[in-house]
PDB file of C-alpha atoms in Angstrom:
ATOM      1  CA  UNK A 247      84.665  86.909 127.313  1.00 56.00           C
ATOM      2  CA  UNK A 248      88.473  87.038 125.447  1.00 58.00           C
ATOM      3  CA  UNK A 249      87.948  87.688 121.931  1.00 57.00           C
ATOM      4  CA  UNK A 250      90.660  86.125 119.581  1.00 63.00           C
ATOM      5  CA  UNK A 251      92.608  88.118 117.762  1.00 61.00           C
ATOM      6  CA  UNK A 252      92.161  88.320 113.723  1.00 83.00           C
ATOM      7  CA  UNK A 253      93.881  90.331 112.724  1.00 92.00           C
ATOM      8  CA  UNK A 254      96.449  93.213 112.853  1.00 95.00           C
ATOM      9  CA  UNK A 255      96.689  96.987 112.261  1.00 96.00           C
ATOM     10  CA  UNK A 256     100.188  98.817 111.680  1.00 97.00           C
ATOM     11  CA  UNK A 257     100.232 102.556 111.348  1.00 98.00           C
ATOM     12  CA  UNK A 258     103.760 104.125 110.798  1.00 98.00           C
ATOM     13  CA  UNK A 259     104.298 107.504 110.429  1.00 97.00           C
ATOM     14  CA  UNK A 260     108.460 108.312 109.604  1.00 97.00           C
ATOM     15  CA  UNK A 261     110.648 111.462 108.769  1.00 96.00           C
ATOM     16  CA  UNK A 262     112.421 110.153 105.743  1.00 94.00           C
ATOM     17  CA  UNK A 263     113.924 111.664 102.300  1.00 79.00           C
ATOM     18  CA  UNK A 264     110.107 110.521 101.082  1.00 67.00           C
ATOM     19  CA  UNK A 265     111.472 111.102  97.267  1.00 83.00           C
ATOM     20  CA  UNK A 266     110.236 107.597  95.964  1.00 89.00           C
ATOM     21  CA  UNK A 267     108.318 107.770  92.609  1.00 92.00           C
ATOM     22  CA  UNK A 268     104.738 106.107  92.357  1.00 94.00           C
ATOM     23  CA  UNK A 269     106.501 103.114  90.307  1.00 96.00           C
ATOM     24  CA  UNK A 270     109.093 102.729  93.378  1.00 95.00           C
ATOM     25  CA  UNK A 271     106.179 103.090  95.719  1.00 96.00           C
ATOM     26  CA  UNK A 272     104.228 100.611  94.420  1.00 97.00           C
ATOM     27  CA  UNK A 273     107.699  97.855  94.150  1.00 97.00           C
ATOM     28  CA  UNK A 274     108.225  98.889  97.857  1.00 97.00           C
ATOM     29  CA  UNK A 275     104.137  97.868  98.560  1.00 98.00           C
ATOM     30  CA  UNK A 276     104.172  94.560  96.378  1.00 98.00           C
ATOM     31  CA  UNK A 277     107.302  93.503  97.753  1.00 97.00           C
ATOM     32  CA  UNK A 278     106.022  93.820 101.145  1.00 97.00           C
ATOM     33  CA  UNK A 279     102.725  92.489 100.862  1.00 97.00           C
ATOM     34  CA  UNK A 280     104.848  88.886  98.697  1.00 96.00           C
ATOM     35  CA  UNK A 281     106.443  88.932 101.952  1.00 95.00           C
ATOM     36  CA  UNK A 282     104.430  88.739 104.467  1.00 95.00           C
ATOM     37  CA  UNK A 283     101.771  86.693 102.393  1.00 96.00           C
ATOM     38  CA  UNK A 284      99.229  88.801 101.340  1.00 96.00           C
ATOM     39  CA  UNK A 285      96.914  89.092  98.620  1.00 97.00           C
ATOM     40  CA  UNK A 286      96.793  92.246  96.510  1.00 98.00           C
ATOM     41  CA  UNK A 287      92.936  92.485  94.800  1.00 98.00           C
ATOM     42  CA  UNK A 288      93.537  96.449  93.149  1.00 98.00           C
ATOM     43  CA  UNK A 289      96.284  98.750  93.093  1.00 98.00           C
ATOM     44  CA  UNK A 290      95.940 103.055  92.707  1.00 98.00           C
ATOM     45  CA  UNK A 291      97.784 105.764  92.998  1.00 97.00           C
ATOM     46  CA  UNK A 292      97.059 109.366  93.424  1.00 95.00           C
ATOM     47  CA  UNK A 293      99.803 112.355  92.805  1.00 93.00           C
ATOM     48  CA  UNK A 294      99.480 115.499  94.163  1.00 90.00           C
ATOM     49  CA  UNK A 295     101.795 117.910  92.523  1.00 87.00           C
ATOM     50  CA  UNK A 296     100.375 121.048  94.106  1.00 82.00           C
ATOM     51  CA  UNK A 297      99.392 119.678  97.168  1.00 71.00           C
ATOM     52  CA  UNK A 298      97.191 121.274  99.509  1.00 69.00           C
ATOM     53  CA  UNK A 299      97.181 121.207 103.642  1.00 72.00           C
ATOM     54  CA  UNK A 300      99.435 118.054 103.474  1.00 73.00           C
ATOM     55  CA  UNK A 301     101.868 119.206 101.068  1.00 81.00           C
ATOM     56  CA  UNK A 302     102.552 117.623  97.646  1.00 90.00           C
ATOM     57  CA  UNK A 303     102.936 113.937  97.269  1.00 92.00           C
ATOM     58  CA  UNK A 304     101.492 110.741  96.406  1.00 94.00           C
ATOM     59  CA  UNK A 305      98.797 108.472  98.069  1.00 95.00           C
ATOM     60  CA  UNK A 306      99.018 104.694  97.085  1.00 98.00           C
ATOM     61  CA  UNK A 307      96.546 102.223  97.710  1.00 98.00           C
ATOM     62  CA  UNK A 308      96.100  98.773  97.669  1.00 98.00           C
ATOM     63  CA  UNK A 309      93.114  97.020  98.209  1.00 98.00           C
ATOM     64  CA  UNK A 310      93.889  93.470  99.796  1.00 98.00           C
ATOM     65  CA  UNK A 311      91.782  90.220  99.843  1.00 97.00           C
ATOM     66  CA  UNK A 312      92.813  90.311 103.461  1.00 96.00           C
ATOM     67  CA  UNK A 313      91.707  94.600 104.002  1.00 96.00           C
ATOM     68  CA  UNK A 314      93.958  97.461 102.361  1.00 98.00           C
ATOM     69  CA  UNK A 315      97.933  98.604 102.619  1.00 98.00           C
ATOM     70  CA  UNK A 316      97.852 102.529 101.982  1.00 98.00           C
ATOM     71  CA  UNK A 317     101.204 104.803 101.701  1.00 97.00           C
ATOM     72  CA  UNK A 318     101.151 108.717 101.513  1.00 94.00           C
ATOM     73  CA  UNK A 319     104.176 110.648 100.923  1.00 93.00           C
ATOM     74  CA  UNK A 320     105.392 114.572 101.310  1.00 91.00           C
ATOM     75  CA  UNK A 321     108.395 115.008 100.021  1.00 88.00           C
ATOM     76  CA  UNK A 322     108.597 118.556 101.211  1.00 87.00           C
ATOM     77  CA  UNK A 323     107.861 117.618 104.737  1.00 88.00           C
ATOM     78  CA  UNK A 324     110.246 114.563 104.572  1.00 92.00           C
ATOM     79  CA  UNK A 325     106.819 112.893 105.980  1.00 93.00           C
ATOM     80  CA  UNK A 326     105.636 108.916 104.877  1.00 95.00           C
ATOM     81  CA  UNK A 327     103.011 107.512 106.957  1.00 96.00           C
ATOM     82  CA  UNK A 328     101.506 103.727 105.998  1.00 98.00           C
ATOM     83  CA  UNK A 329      98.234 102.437 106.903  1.00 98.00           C
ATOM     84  CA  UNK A 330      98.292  98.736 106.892  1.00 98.00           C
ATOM     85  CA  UNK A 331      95.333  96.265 107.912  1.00 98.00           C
ATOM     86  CA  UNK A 332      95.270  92.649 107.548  1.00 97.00           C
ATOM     87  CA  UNK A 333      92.209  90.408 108.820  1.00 94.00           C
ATOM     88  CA  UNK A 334      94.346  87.865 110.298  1.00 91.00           C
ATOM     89  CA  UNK A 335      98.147  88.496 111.454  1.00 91.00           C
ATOM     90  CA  UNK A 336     101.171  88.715 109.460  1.00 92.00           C
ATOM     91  CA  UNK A 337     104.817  89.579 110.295  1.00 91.00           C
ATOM     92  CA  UNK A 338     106.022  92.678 111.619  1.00 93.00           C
ATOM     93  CA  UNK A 339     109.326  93.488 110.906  1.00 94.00           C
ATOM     94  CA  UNK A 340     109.943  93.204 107.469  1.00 94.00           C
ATOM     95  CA  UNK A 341     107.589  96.014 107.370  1.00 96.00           C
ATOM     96  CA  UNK A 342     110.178  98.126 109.214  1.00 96.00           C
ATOM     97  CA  UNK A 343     113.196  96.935 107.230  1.00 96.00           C
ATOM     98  CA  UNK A 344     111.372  97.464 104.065  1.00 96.00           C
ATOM     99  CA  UNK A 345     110.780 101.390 104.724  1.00 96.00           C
ATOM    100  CA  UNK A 346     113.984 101.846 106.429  1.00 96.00           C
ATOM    101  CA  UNK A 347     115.344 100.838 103.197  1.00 94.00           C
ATOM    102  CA  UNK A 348     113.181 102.185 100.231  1.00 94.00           C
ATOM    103  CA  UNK A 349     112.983 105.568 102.090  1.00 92.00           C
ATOM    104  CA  UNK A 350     116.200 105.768 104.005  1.00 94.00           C
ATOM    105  CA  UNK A 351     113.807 106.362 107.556  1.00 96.00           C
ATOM    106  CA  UNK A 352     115.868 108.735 110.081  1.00 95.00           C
ATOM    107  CA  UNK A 353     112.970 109.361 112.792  1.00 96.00           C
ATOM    108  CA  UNK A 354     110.322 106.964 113.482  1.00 96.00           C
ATOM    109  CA  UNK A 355     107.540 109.477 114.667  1.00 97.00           C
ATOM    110  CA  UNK A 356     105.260 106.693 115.454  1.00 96.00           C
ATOM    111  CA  UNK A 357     105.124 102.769 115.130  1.00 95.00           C
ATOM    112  CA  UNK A 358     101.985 101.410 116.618  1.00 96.00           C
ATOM    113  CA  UNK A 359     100.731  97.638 116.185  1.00 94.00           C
ATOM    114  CA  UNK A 360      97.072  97.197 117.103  1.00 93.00           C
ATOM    115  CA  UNK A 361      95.635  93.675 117.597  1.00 91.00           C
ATOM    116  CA  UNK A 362      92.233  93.535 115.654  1.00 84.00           C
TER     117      UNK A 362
END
């Protein structure tokens, strides 16, 4: 039996200058989410000024009607990886132009679409 697919799940991880504040982070999440159509329910952020095994940073959430869009950032590492789930499908590559512009993106480390 073929299951339809509902939905889709993009993980990104990049090497990028990372420096964004949690203000700019969340612009660069709530224009991508009016973009592709989604529907933002709650919004947090997290800073993490000493760090710990990841480095220091900030972890931003949103929690979707659709599932949840979540962004973590290490400056030090030059590391952003996004975590973004949607119960039925949604447009790809505005996604990709969206980091490659808000954090400047010079390696994509990995870039993987899965069909929920």
């Amino acid at each position: 039996m073929t299951v339809p697919v509902q939905g889709q799940h993009l993980i990104a991880d990049v090497v990028a200058r990372a420096e964004l504040d949690a203000n700019q982070i969340e612009a660069f999440m709530s224009g991508v989410v009016k973009h592709i159509g989604l529907t933002v329910i709650h919004y947090w952020h997290q800073d993490f000024p000493n760090g710990g095994a990841f480095g220091p940073g900030i972890s931003a959430f949103y929690i979707l009607s659709e599932s949840h869009f979540v962004v973590h950032t290490a400056p030090e590492r030059q590391r952003v990886n996004l975590d973004l789930f949607s119960c039925r499908p949604f447009v790809i590559e505005p996604v990709r132009r969206a980091m490659q512009e808000a954090w400047d993106v010079r390696h994509w480390t990995r870039w993987d679409i899965i069909a929920r």
